[in-house]
Coordinates of C-alpha atoms in Angstrom, one line a residue:
Chain V
X3 CA 117.8 118.3 118.6
X4 CA 114.3 119.4 117.4
X5 CA 113.1 119.4 121.1
X6 CA 116.0 121.7 122.1
X7 CA 114.8 124.3 119.6
X8 CA 111.3 124.0 120.9
X9 CA 112.4 124.6 124.5
X10 CA 114.5 127.6 123.4
X11 CA 111.4 128.9 121.6
X12 CA 109.2 128.5 124.7
X13 CA 111.8 130.2 126.9
X14 CA 112.1 133.1 124.4
X15 CA 108.3 133.4 124.4
X16 CA 108.2 133.7 128.2
X17 CA 111.0 136.2 128.1
X18 CA 109.4 138.4 125.5
X19 CA 106.1 138.3 127.3
X20 CA 107.7 139.2 130.6
X21 CA 109.6 142.1 129.1
X22 CA 106.4 143.4 127.4
X23 CA 104.5 143.1 130.6
X24 CA 107.3 144.8 132.6
X25 CA 107.7 147.8 130.3
X26 CA 104.0 148.0 129.9
X27 CA 103.5 148.6 133.6
X28 CA 106.2 151.3 133.7
X29 CA 105.2 153.2 130.7
X30 CA 101.4 153.1 130.7
X31 CA 99.1 155.0 132.9
X32 CA 97.2 153.2 135.7
X33 CA 94.0 153.5 133.7
X34 CA 95.5 151.4 131.0
X35 CA 97.3 149.2 133.3
X36 CA 94.5 146.8 133.9
X37 CA 93.8 146.5 130.2
X38 CA 97.4 146.1 129.2
X39 CA 98.1 143.8 132.1
X40 CA 95.3 141.6 130.9
X41 CA 96.6 141.7 127.4
X42 CA 100.1 140.8 128.5
X43 CA 98.9 138.0 130.8
X44 CA 96.9 136.7 127.9
X45 CA 99.9 137.0 125.6
X46 CA 102.1 135.2 128.1
X47 CA 99.7 132.4 128.5
X48 CA 99.2 132.2 124.7
X49 CA 102.9 132.1 124.0
X50 CA 103.5 129.5 126.7
X51 CA 100.7 127.5 125.3
X52 CA 102.1 127.7 121.8
X53 CA 105.3 126.4 123.2
X54 CA 103.5 123.6 124.9
X55 CA 101.6 122.8 121.8
X56 CA 104.8 122.5 119.9
X57 CA 106.1 120.1 122.3
X58 CA 103.0 118.0 122.3
X59 CA 102.6 118.1 118.6
X60 CA 106.2 117.0 118.3
X61 CA 105.5 113.9 120.4
X62 CA 102.6 113.1 118.2
X63 CA 104.7 113.5 115.1
X64 CA 107.3 111.2 116.4
X65 CA 104.7 108.6 117.2
X66 CA 103.2 109.0 113.8
X67 CA 106.6 108.6 112.2
X68 CA 107.1 105.3 114.1
X69 CA 103.7 104.0 113.0
X70 CA 104.4 105.2 109.5
X71 CA 107.7 103.4 109.5
X72 CA 106.0 100.1 110.4
X73 CA 103.4 100.6 107.7
X74 CA 105.8 101.5 105.1
X75 CA 105.7 105.2 104.5
X76 CA 109.3 105.6 105.3
X77 CA 110.9 102.4 106.2
X78 CA 114.5 103.6 105.9
X79 CA 114.1 105.6 109.1
X80 CA 112.8 102.5 110.8
X81 CA 115.9 100.5 109.7
X82 CA 118.1 103.3 111.0
X83 CA 116.4 103.3 114.3
X84 CA 116.5 99.6 114.6
X85 CA 120.2 99.5 113.9
X86 CA 120.7 101.8 116.9
X87 CA 119.2 99.2 119.2
X88 CA 121.3 96.5 120.8
X89 CA 118.5 94.0 120.3
X90 CA 118.5 94.3 116.6
X91 CA 122.3 94.4 116.4
X92 CA 122.4 91.1 118.3
X93 CA 119.8 89.5 116.1
X94 CA 121.6 90.6 113.0
X95 CA 124.9 89.1 114.2
X96 CA 123.0 85.8 114.9
X97 CA 121.5 85.9 111.4
X98 CA 124.9 86.6 109.8
X99 CA 126.4 83.7 111.6
X100 CA 123.7 81.5 110.0
X101 CA 124.5 82.9 106.6
X102 CA 128.1 81.8 107.0
X103 CA 127.3 78.2 107.9
X104 CA 126.9 76.0 104.8
X105 CA 124.3 73.2 105.2
X106 CA 125.6 69.8 106.1
X107 CA 126.7 67.8 103.1
X108 CA 123.6 65.9 101.8
X109 CA 121.1 68.4 103.2
X110 CA 120.4 69.6 99.7
X111 CA 119.0 66.2 98.8
X112 CA 115.3 66.4 98.0
X113 CA 114.7 62.8 98.8
X114 CA 114.7 61.0 102.1
X115 CA 117.3 62.3 104.4
X116 CA 119.3 59.7 106.4
X117 CA 118.3 60.0 110.0
X118 CA 119.9 63.2 111.1
X119 CA 123.3 61.9 109.8
X120 CA 123.3 59.5 112.7
X121 CA 126.2 57.6 111.3
X122 CA 128.2 60.8 111.3
X123 CA 130.6 60.8 114.2
X124 CA 130.0 64.5 114.6
X125 CA 126.4 63.9 115.4
X126 CA 126.7 64.8 119.1
X127 CA 128.7 67.8 118.4
X128 CA 126.2 69.0 115.8
X129 CA 123.3 68.3 118.1
X130 CA 124.8 70.4 120.8
X131 CA 125.3 73.3 118.4
X132 CA 121.7 73.0 117.2
X133 CA 120.5 73.1 120.8
X134 CA 122.5 76.1 121.7
X135 CA 121.4 77.9 118.5
X136 CA 117.8 77.1 119.2
X137 CA 118.2 78.5 122.7
X138 CA 119.8 81.6 121.4
X139 CA 117.0 82.0 118.9
X140 CA 114.4 81.8 121.6
X141 CA 116.3 84.3 123.7
X142 CA 116.5 86.7 120.7
X143 CA 112.8 86.3 120.0
X144 CA 112.1 87.6 123.5
X145 CA 114.5 90.5 123.2
X146 CA 112.9 91.5 119.8
X147 CA 109.6 91.8 121.6
X148 CA 111.2 94.8 123.3
X149 CA 111.3 96.4 119.8
X150 CA 107.6 95.7 119.4
X151 CA 107.0 97.7 122.6
X152 CA 109.1 100.5 121.1
X153 CA 106.9 100.4 118.1
X154 CA 109.8 99.5 115.8
X155 CA 108.5 96.1 114.9
X156 CA 105.1 94.8 114.1
X157 CA 104.1 92.0 116.6
X158 CA 104.1 89.5 113.8
X159 CA 107.6 90.3 112.6
X160 CA 109.6 88.8 115.6
X161 CA 107.5 85.6 115.3
X162 CA 108.2 85.2 111.6
X163 CA 111.9 86.0 112.1
X164 CA 112.1 83.4 114.9
X165 CA 110.4 80.8 112.7
X166 CA 112.7 81.6 109.8
X167 CA 115.8 81.2 112.0
X168 CA 114.5 78.0 113.5
X169 CA 113.8 76.5 110.1
X170 CA 117.2 77.7 108.9
X171 CA 119.0 76.0 111.8
X172 CA 117.2 72.8 111.3
X173 CA 117.8 72.7 107.6
X174 CA 121.5 73.7 107.9
X175 CA 122.2 70.8 110.3
X176 CA 119.5 68.3 109.7
X177 CA 118.4 68.8 106.1
X178 CA 114.8 68.2 105.1
X179 CA 113.3 66.1 107.8
X180 CA 109.5 66.1 107.1
X181 CA 109.8 63.1 104.9
X182 CA 111.4 61.0 107.6
X183 CA 108.2 60.5 109.4
X184 CA 105.7 57.7 108.7
X185 CA 103.0 60.3 108.9
X186 CA 102.3 62.2 105.8
X187 CA 103.5 65.8 106.3
X188 CA 100.9 68.5 106.4
X189 CA 100.4 70.3 103.1
X190 CA 102.8 73.2 102.8
X191 CA 105.5 71.7 105.1
X192 CA 107.5 70.2 102.3
X193 CA 107.2 73.3 100.3
X194 CA 108.3 75.4 103.3
X195 CA 111.4 73.2 103.7
X196 CA 112.1 73.8 100.0
X197 CA 111.8 77.5 100.5
X198 CA 114.3 77.5 103.3
X199 CA 116.6 75.3 101.3
X200 CA 116.3 77.8 98.4
X201 CA 117.0 80.7 100.8
X202 CA 120.2 79.0 102.1
X203 CA 121.1 77.9 98.6
X204 CA 120.9 81.5 97.3
X205 CA 122.8 83.0 100.1
X206 CA 125.6 80.4 99.9
X207 CA 125.8 80.3 96.1
X208 CA 125.9 84.1 95.8
X209 CA 128.7 84.3 98.4
X210 CA 130.5 81.5 96.6
X211 CA 130.1 83.2 93.2
X212 CA 131.4 86.4 94.7
X213 CA 134.4 84.7 96.1
X214 CA 135.1 83.1 92.7
X215 CA 134.8 86.5 91.1
X216 CA 131.8 85.4 89.0
X217 CA 129.7 88.2 90.3
X218 CA 130.7 91.6 91.8
X219 CA 129.7 93.1 95.1
X220 CA 126.9 95.2 93.5
X221 CA 125.3 92.2 91.9
X222 CA 125.7 90.3 95.2
X223 CA 123.9 92.9 97.2
X224 CA 121.1 93.3 94.6
X225 CA 120.6 89.6 94.3
X226 CA 120.6 89.1 98.0
X227 CA 118.1 91.8 98.5
X228 CA 115.9 90.1 95.9
X229 CA 115.1 87.1 98.0
X230 CA 111.7 88.5 98.9
X231 CA 110.0 85.6 97.2
X232 CA 111.5 83.1 99.6
X233 CA 110.6 85.3 102.5
X234 CA 107.1 85.7 101.3
X235 CA 106.7 82.0 100.6
X236 CA 108.1 81.1 104.0
X237 CA 106.0 83.6 105.9
X238 CA 102.7 82.6 104.2
X239 CA 103.4 78.8 104.5
X240 CA 104.4 79.2 108.1
X241 CA 101.1 81.1 108.9
X242 CA 99.0 78.6 106.9
X243 CA 100.7 75.8 108.9
X244 CA 99.6 77.5 112.2
X245 CA 96.1 76.1 111.6
X246 CA 97.8 72.8 112.4
X247 CA 95.0 70.3 111.8
X248 CA 93.1 72.9 109.9
X249 CA 94.8 72.0 106.7
X250 CA 93.6 68.4 106.9
X251 CA 90.1 69.7 106.7
X252 CA 90.5 71.1 103.2
X253 CA 92.1 69.3 100.4
X254 CA 95.0 71.2 99.1
X255 CA 95.6 70.9 95.4
X256 CA 99.3 70.6 96.3
X257 CA 98.5 67.0 96.9
X258 CA 97.2 66.6 93.4
X259 CA 100.4 67.9 91.9
X260 CA 102.7 65.0 91.0
X261 CA 105.4 67.3 89.9
X262 CA 105.0 70.9 91.0
X263 CA 107.7 72.0 88.5
X264 CA 105.3 71.1 85.7
X265 CA 102.7 73.6 86.8
X266 CA 102.6 77.2 86.0
X267 CA 100.6 78.1 89.1
X268 CA 103.1 77.7 91.9
X269 CA 102.4 75.6 95.0
X270 CA 102.7 78.7 97.0
X271 CA 99.9 80.5 95.0
X272 CA 97.8 77.4 95.2
X273 CA 98.3 77.2 98.9
X274 CA 96.9 80.7 99.4
X275 CA 94.1 80.1 96.9
X276 CA 93.1 76.8 98.6
X277 CA 93.0 78.4 102.0
X278 CA 91.0 81.4 100.8
X279 CA 88.5 79.1 99.1
X280 CA 88.2 76.8 102.2
X281 CA 87.9 79.8 104.5
X282 CA 85.1 81.4 102.4
X283 CA 83.3 78.1 102.1
X284 CA 83.5 77.4 105.9
X285 CA 82.4 80.9 106.8
X286 CA 79.4 80.6 104.5
X287 CA 78.0 77.7 106.4
X288 CA 79.3 78.4 109.9
X289 CA 76.6 79.1 112.4
X290 CA 77.9 79.9 115.9
X291 CA 74.7 79.1 117.6
X292 CA 74.6 75.6 116.2
X293 CA 78.4 74.9 116.1
X294 CA 79.8 72.0 118.1
X295 CA 83.2 72.1 119.8
X296 CA 85.1 70.9 116.8
X297 CA 83.5 73.5 114.5
X298 CA 84.2 76.2 117.0
X299 CA 87.8 75.1 117.2
X300 CA 88.0 75.2 113.4
X301 CA 86.4 78.6 113.4
X302 CA 89.0 80.0 115.8
X303 CA 91.8 78.5 113.7
X304 CA 90.4 79.9 110.5
X305 CA 90.0 83.3 112.0
X306 CA 93.5 83.3 113.4
X307 CA 95.2 82.1 110.2
X308 CA 93.1 84.6 108.1
X309 CA 94.1 87.5 110.4
X310 CA 97.8 86.6 110.4
X311 CA 97.8 86.0 106.7
X312 CA 96.2 89.4 106.0
X313 CA 98.6 91.1 108.4
X314 CA 101.6 89.5 106.9
X315 CA 100.5 90.4 103.4
X316 CA 100.1 94.0 104.5
X317 CA 103.4 94.3 106.3
X318 CA 105.3 92.1 103.8
X319 CA 107.0 94.9 101.9
X320 CA 108.3 96.4 105.1
X321 CA 109.2 93.0 106.4
X322 CA 111.3 92.5 103.3
X323 CA 113.2 95.6 104.2
X324 CA 114.1 94.0 107.5
X325 CA 115.4 90.9 105.7
X326 CA 117.3 93.1 103.3
X327 CA 119.0 94.8 106.2
X328 CA 119.8 91.5 107.8
X329 CA 121.3 90.1 104.7
X330 CA 122.9 93.0 102.9
X331 CA 124.0 95.5 105.5
X332 CA 126.9 94.7 107.7
Chain A
X81 CA 86.0 80.9 69.6
X82 CA 89.4 79.3 69.6
X83 CA 92.3 80.7 71.5
X84 CA 95.7 81.9 70.2
X85 CA 98.9 83.4 71.4
X86 CA 100.9 85.8 69.4
X87 CA 104.5 87.0 69.1
X88 CA 104.6 90.6 67.8
X89 CA 108.0 91.3 66.3
X90 CA 108.0 95.1 67.0
X91 CA 111.1 95.8 65.0
X92 CA 113.7 94.3 62.7
X93 CA 116.4 96.3 64.4
X94 CA 118.7 94.9 67.1
X95 CA 121.5 96.3 69.2
X96 CA 123.2 92.8 69.1
X97 CA 124.3 90.7 66.2
X98 CA 124.1 87.2 67.7
X99 CA 125.6 84.5 65.5
X100 CA 122.7 82.1 66.3
X101 CA 120.0 84.7 65.7
X102 CA 116.9 83.1 64.2
X103 CA 115.2 86.3 63.0
X104 CA 114.0 85.6 59.5
X105 CA 115.1 88.9 58.1
X106 CA 118.7 87.8 58.7
X107 CA 118.4 85.1 56.1
X108 CA 116.5 86.9 53.3
X109 CA 116.9 90.2 51.7
X110 CA 113.2 90.6 51.0
X111 CA 112.8 92.1 54.5
X112 CA 113.5 95.8 54.8
X113 CA 114.1 97.5 58.1
X114 CA 110.9 98.5 59.8
X115 CA 109.1 99.0 63.1
X116 CA 105.6 98.0 63.8
X117 CA 103.6 101.2 64.6
X118 CA 100.9 101.7 67.2
X119 CA 98.4 102.4 64.5
X120 CA 99.3 99.2 62.8
X121 CA 99.1 97.2 66.1
X122 CA 95.6 98.6 66.6
X123 CA 94.5 97.4 63.1
X124 CA 96.2 94.0 63.5
X125 CA 94.6 93.6 66.9
X126 CA 91.2 94.3 65.5
X127 CA 91.7 91.8 62.6
X128 CA 92.8 89.1 65.0
X129 CA 90.4 89.8 67.8
X130 CA 87.4 89.3 65.6
X131 CA 88.3 85.7 65.0
X132 CA 90.1 84.3 68.1
X133 CA 90.4 84.9 71.8
X134 CA 93.9 86.3 72.3
X135 CA 95.5 84.5 75.2
X136 CA 98.6 86.7 75.3
X137 CA 101.0 88.7 73.2
X138 CA 104.8 88.7 73.5
X139 CA 106.6 91.8 72.3
X140 CA 109.7 90.6 70.5
X141 CA 112.0 91.7 67.8
X142 CA 114.8 92.3 66.9
X143 CA 115.2 94.1 70.2
X144 CA 111.7 95.4 71.0
X145 CA 112.9 98.3 73.1
X146 CA 114.3 99.9 70.0
X147 CA 110.7 100.5 68.9
X148 CA 110.0 104.0 70.1
X149 CA 106.3 103.2 70.5
X150 CA 106.7 100.2 72.7
X151 CA 105.2 101.8 75.8
X152 CA 102.2 103.0 73.9
X153 CA 101.7 99.6 72.2
X154 CA 101.9 97.9 75.6
X155 CA 99.5 100.4 77.1
X156 CA 97.1 99.8 74.2
X157 CA 97.2 96.0 74.8
X158 CA 96.7 96.6 78.5
X159 CA 93.6 98.7 77.7
X160 CA 92.3 95.7 75.8
X161 CA 92.9 93.4 78.7
X162 CA 95.6 91.4 76.8
X163 CA 98.2 89.7 78.9
X164 CA 101.5 91.0 77.6
X165 CA 105.1 89.8 77.9
X166 CA 108.3 91.0 76.5
X167 CA 111.4 89.1 75.3
X168 CA 114.6 91.1 75.2
X169 CA 118.3 90.8 75.1
X170 CA 118.3 93.0 78.3
X171 CA 120.7 95.7 77.2
X172 CA 118.1 98.4 77.3
X173 CA 116.2 97.1 80.2
X174 CA 117.3 99.7 82.7
X175 CA 115.3 100.3 85.9
X176 CA 113.3 103.1 84.3
X177 CA 112.3 101.1 81.3
X178 CA 111.4 98.1 83.4
X179 CA 109.2 100.2 85.6
X180 CA 107.5 101.9 82.7
X181 CA 106.9 98.6 80.9
X182 CA 105.3 97.2 84.1
X183 CA 103.1 100.3 84.4
X184 CA 102.1 99.7 80.8
X185 CA 100.9 96.2 81.7
X186 CA 103.9 94.0 80.9
X187 CA 103.9 91.3 83.5
X188 CA 106.3 88.7 82.2
X189 CA 109.9 89.4 81.1
X190 CA 112.1 87.0 79.2
X191 CA 115.8 87.9 79.1
X192 CA 118.3 86.1 77.0
X193 CA 121.4 85.0 78.9
X194 CA 123.3 82.6 76.6
X195 CA 126.4 82.7 78.8
X196 CA 127.7 84.0 82.1
X197 CA 131.3 84.3 80.8
X198 CA 132.3 87.5 79.0
X199 CA 134.3 85.7 76.4
X200 CA 131.6 83.2 75.4
X201 CA 129.0 86.0 75.4
X202 CA 131.2 88.0 73.1
X203 CA 131.6 85.0 70.8
X204 CA 127.9 84.3 70.6
X205 CA 126.5 87.8 70.7
X206 CA 129.4 89.9 69.4
X207 CA 129.2 92.1 72.4
X208 CA 131.2 92.8 75.5
X209 CA 128.2 94.2 77.3
X210 CA 127.2 91.2 79.5
X211 CA 127.0 93.3 82.6
X212 CA 123.9 95.3 81.7
X213 CA 122.1 92.0 80.8
X214 CA 122.8 90.6 84.3
X215 CA 121.8 93.9 85.9
X216 CA 118.5 93.8 83.9
X217 CA 117.7 90.4 85.4
X218 CA 118.4 91.6 88.9
X219 CA 116.4 94.8 88.3
X220 CA 113.4 93.0 87.0
X221 CA 113.4 90.7 90.0
X222 CA 112.8 93.8 92.2
X223 CA 109.2 93.8 90.9
X224 CA 106.4 91.4 91.3
X225 CA 106.4 90.1 87.7
X226 CA 107.3 86.8 86.1
X227 CA 110.8 86.4 85.0
X228 CA 112.1 83.9 82.5
X229 CA 115.8 83.6 81.6
X230 CA 116.4 81.9 78.3
X231 CA 119.4 80.6 76.5
X232 CA 120.0 79.2 73.0
X233 CA 122.2 76.2 73.6
X234 CA 125.0 75.8 71.1
X235 CA 128.4 74.1 71.0
X236 CA 129.9 77.3 72.4
X237 CA 127.9 77.3 75.7
X238 CA 127.1 73.6 76.1
X239 CA 129.5 73.3 79.1
X240 CA 127.8 76.3 80.8
X241 CA 124.2 75.0 80.9
X242 CA 124.3 74.2 84.6
X243 CA 126.1 77.4 85.5
X244 CA 123.7 79.6 83.5
X245 CA 120.7 78.0 85.3
X246 CA 122.4 78.3 88.6
X247 CA 123.1 82.0 88.1
X248 CA 119.5 82.5 86.8
X249 CA 118.1 81.0 90.0
X250 CA 120.2 83.0 92.4
X251 CA 119.4 86.1 90.4
X252 CA 115.7 85.3 90.9
X253 CA 114.4 83.8 87.7
X254 CA 111.0 82.0 87.9
X255 CA 111.6 79.9 84.8
X256 CA 114.4 78.9 82.6
X257 CA 113.9 78.4 78.9
X258 CA 116.2 75.9 77.3
X259 CA 116.3 76.6 73.5
X260 CA 118.4 74.1 71.6
X261 CA 120.0 75.8 68.6
X262 CA 117.8 75.6 65.5
X263 CA 119.4 76.9 62.3
X264 CA 117.3 79.8 61.1
X265 CA 118.1 83.4 60.2
X266 CA 121.7 84.2 60.7
X267 CA 122.1 80.8 62.4
X268 CA 121.7 79.2 59.0
X269 CA 125.2 80.2 58.0
X270 CA 126.6 79.2 61.4
X271 CA 124.9 75.8 61.7
X272 CA 128.1 73.9 61.5
X273 CA 129.9 75.6 64.3
X274 CA 126.8 76.0 66.6
X275 CA 124.6 72.9 66.0
X276 CA 124.5 70.1 68.6
X277 CA 124.7 66.5 67.6
X278 CA 122.5 63.9 69.4
X279 CA 125.1 63.2 72.0
X280 CA 125.7 66.9 72.8
X281 CA 122.0 67.5 73.0
X282 CA 121.6 64.6 75.5
X283 CA 124.5 66.1 77.5
X284 CA 123.0 69.6 77.5
X285 CA 119.5 68.2 78.5
X286 CA 121.2 66.1 81.2
X287 CA 122.8 69.2 82.7
X288 CA 119.6 71.1 82.5
X289 CA 117.7 68.2 84.1
X290 CA 120.2 68.1 87.0
X291 CA 120.0 71.9 87.5
X292 CA 116.2 71.7 87.4
X293 CA 116.2 69.1 90.2
X294 CA 118.8 70.8 92.4
X295 CA 117.5 74.3 92.0
X296 CA 113.8 73.4 91.9
X297 CA 113.2 75.7 88.9
X298 CA 110.9 74.9 86.1
X299 CA 113.0 74.4 83.0
X300 CA 111.1 74.5 79.8
X301 CA 112.5 72.9 76.7
X302 CA 111.1 75.6 74.4
X303 CA 112.1 74.1 71.0
X304 CA 110.4 70.7 71.0
X305 CA 112.6 67.7 71.0
X306 CA 111.3 64.7 69.2
X307 CA 111.0 61.5 71.2
X308 CA 112.8 59.6 68.5
X309 CA 115.7 62.0 68.7
X310 CA 116.2 61.4 72.4
X311 CA 114.2 59.7 75.1
X312 CA 112.6 62.6 76.9
X313 CA 111.4 60.4 79.7
X314 CA 115.1 60.3 80.9
X315 CA 114.9 63.9 81.8
X316 CA 112.1 63.9 84.4
X317 CA 112.6 67.4 85.6
X318 CA 112.3 69.1 82.3
X319 CA 109.2 70.3 80.7
X320 CA 108.8 68.9 77.1
X321 CA 106.0 69.7 74.8
X322 CA 105.0 69.7 71.3
X323 CA 105.1 72.4 68.6
X324 CA 102.1 74.7 68.8
X325 CA 103.2 77.0 65.9
X326 CA 100.7 77.8 63.3
X327 CA 98.0 76.3 65.6
X328 CA 98.0 78.0 69.0
X329 CA 101.0 80.3 68.5
X330 CA 101.5 82.7 65.6
X331 CA 104.0 85.4 64.7
X332 CA 103.3 88.9 63.3
X333 CA 106.3 90.6 61.8
X334 CA 107.1 94.4 61.7
X335 CA 105.2 94.7 58.4
X336 CA 102.1 93.1 59.8
X337 CA 102.8 89.8 58.0
X338 CA 101.5 86.6 59.7
X339 CA 103.9 83.7 60.0
X340 CA 103.6 80.3 61.7
X341 CA 106.7 80.6 63.8
X342 CA 109.7 82.8 64.6
X343 CA 112.1 80.7 62.6
X344 CA 109.9 80.1 59.6
X345 CA 110.3 82.8 56.9
X346 CA 107.2 81.8 55.0
X347 CA 104.6 84.6 55.0
X348 CA 101.0 83.6 55.1
X349 CA 99.6 87.0 54.3
X350 CA 99.2 90.5 55.8
X351 CA 97.1 91.2 58.8
X352 CA 96.8 94.9 58.0
X353 CA 94.8 93.9 54.9
X354 CA 93.3 90.5 55.7
X355 CA 91.5 89.1 58.7
X356 CA 93.1 86.4 60.8
X357 CA 90.5 83.8 60.0
X358 CA 91.1 84.0 56.3
X359 CA 94.9 83.8 56.6
X360 CA 94.9 81.0 59.2
X361 CA 92.9 78.7 56.9
X362 CA 95.3 78.9 54.0
X363 CA 96.8 75.8 52.6
X364 CA 100.3 76.9 53.5
X365 CA 99.2 76.7 57.2
X366 CA 97.8 73.2 57.0
X367 CA 100.8 72.0 55.1
X368 CA 103.1 73.4 57.8
X369 CA 101.0 71.8 60.5
X370 CA 101.3 68.4 58.9
X371 CA 105.0 68.8 58.0
X372 CA 106.5 67.4 61.2
X373 CA 105.3 63.8 61.3
X374 CA 105.0 60.8 59.1
X375 CA 102.5 58.0 59.1
X376 CA 104.7 56.0 61.6
X377 CA 104.6 58.8 64.1
X378 CA 100.9 58.7 64.7
X379 CA 101.0 55.0 65.7
X380 CA 103.6 55.6 68.4
X381 CA 102.6 56.0 72.0
X382 CA 105.0 58.9 72.4
X383 CA 103.1 60.9 69.8
X384 CA 100.6 62.3 72.3
X385 CA 103.4 64.3 73.9
X386 CA 105.8 64.7 71.1
X387 CA 103.3 65.6 68.4
X388 CA 106.0 65.3 65.8
X389 CA 108.4 67.9 67.4
X390 CA 109.6 71.1 65.9
X391 CA 107.7 71.7 62.6
X392 CA 110.4 74.1 61.4
X393 CA 113.2 71.6 61.9
X394 CA 111.4 68.8 60.3

């Protein structure tokens, strides 16, 4: 709509310039003709240029808006824009479907989970569903990258969304699986599982309480939109986990914590603190000219994790708006 | 310099009339109605800060939001670098007040939610206004501050323990504070109908323990439970501790009087006139500190954790 006005303005400018030029020739003497002609030509070019400038500044403005949206100056516009795209709508439907699936009975158990409910006769059926959901998730991740190209999503956002859905699918159907291995899970993995469990629990419980009439729709929406903490925890722990072996190189105080519930500093806060300390310590002593292959590898991982962590922390408020849209808005 | 944590009772006034209320002015007529003023807070702060390192101050009441100077008081404490929390019944914690309190430096909110059922809430708090309390919890959660939901557990709400914790979790609480009913204040006259016997206490702790495990939320048993009253080791997911009143934690009432704990009406002296060090060394304090255990206690292995339990109850 804005562009239409601009084009009308340009056309009007040309028209006025032409009329002034035309009447100028007829009314003015030949002595003045050259001067006025020069003036009119200049006016014509100037007006046309103004029109061009409007158009081009409009484009810039629109780009700026999109960038602003990503970095939080007006995120509501971004959500509106996203909801116009088929990619986001499709992803939202997928997310909503996951909301409506309750975790398999027993999945809430914190202790060892029986091997993927192998004794359950539905195992094959469930496994097929999981495979198809994982495939769909993969497909949606690719389609969301289109929204990155359109500048509606930060490149990190589809990755975290994909990881969240993947973790949700696994938890819903398989429960907590990290403790099933004979290998000690990497620090943060168990906590990440608990985060997804809490996310699912909150969504399911809130829907259940609403059905029972224990909370009203306003409370439901507000409570659902308040799950930022889980989103933040998941995002950070997922990124910290990307260092893979990296976390074995620094001792996380998570391991010292016999019962995390007894500590006022959360495992999540500790995880960040531990990483930051380890990162600073490593960077203090790292010398690229003397580093061997292993040290270089660690350096790369530290840099990657640090970069993603910083990015996530900076886009986190806007990322939460995405999650709110996924959970609250139909 | 030793460390101490303080409860500032900003006002004797309250917009609820809970039948379990422990506020000391509800049991004695010697207390008149009064609000603690900003000027008084400044004097009290100076008299305390000379002698101890203040670890934190909780603004309480009555209902602290009824004190018109609450924002200025919080701002003053912020300017002194004091970690400040507020404990409220939630009725006046609308979005604007919450935001203003956070701007003034309050970073921990404790909201009382003794029931999620309108009828029970009405019975306990004599109010039908449960909705704004729940809204307050949800509104606080919008901000990056610590949120504790607390409940005084009585005979009236014992069956609700699990459900209250469940709702607190889904509404975004970081902690849940389990306060067993202790007869103090108005609660003194309602002890019979509200107090839990040993079996009921075990039942309530059991439900809280189950909720803490399922919901992975830290549940703090804020009123100490003596080991000889019930085996606290049974409840592995709950946080038990000992009484720190009159030692690490102190209460300042709206008149500037120093007391050892919220429930204990005994006044040690006035902080507007006397320095903290002088008051905290009075005999009345040492007597209170030693009041909760006998010679047998000290020889028990559980004493390290129990410490004799609630000094006021004993």
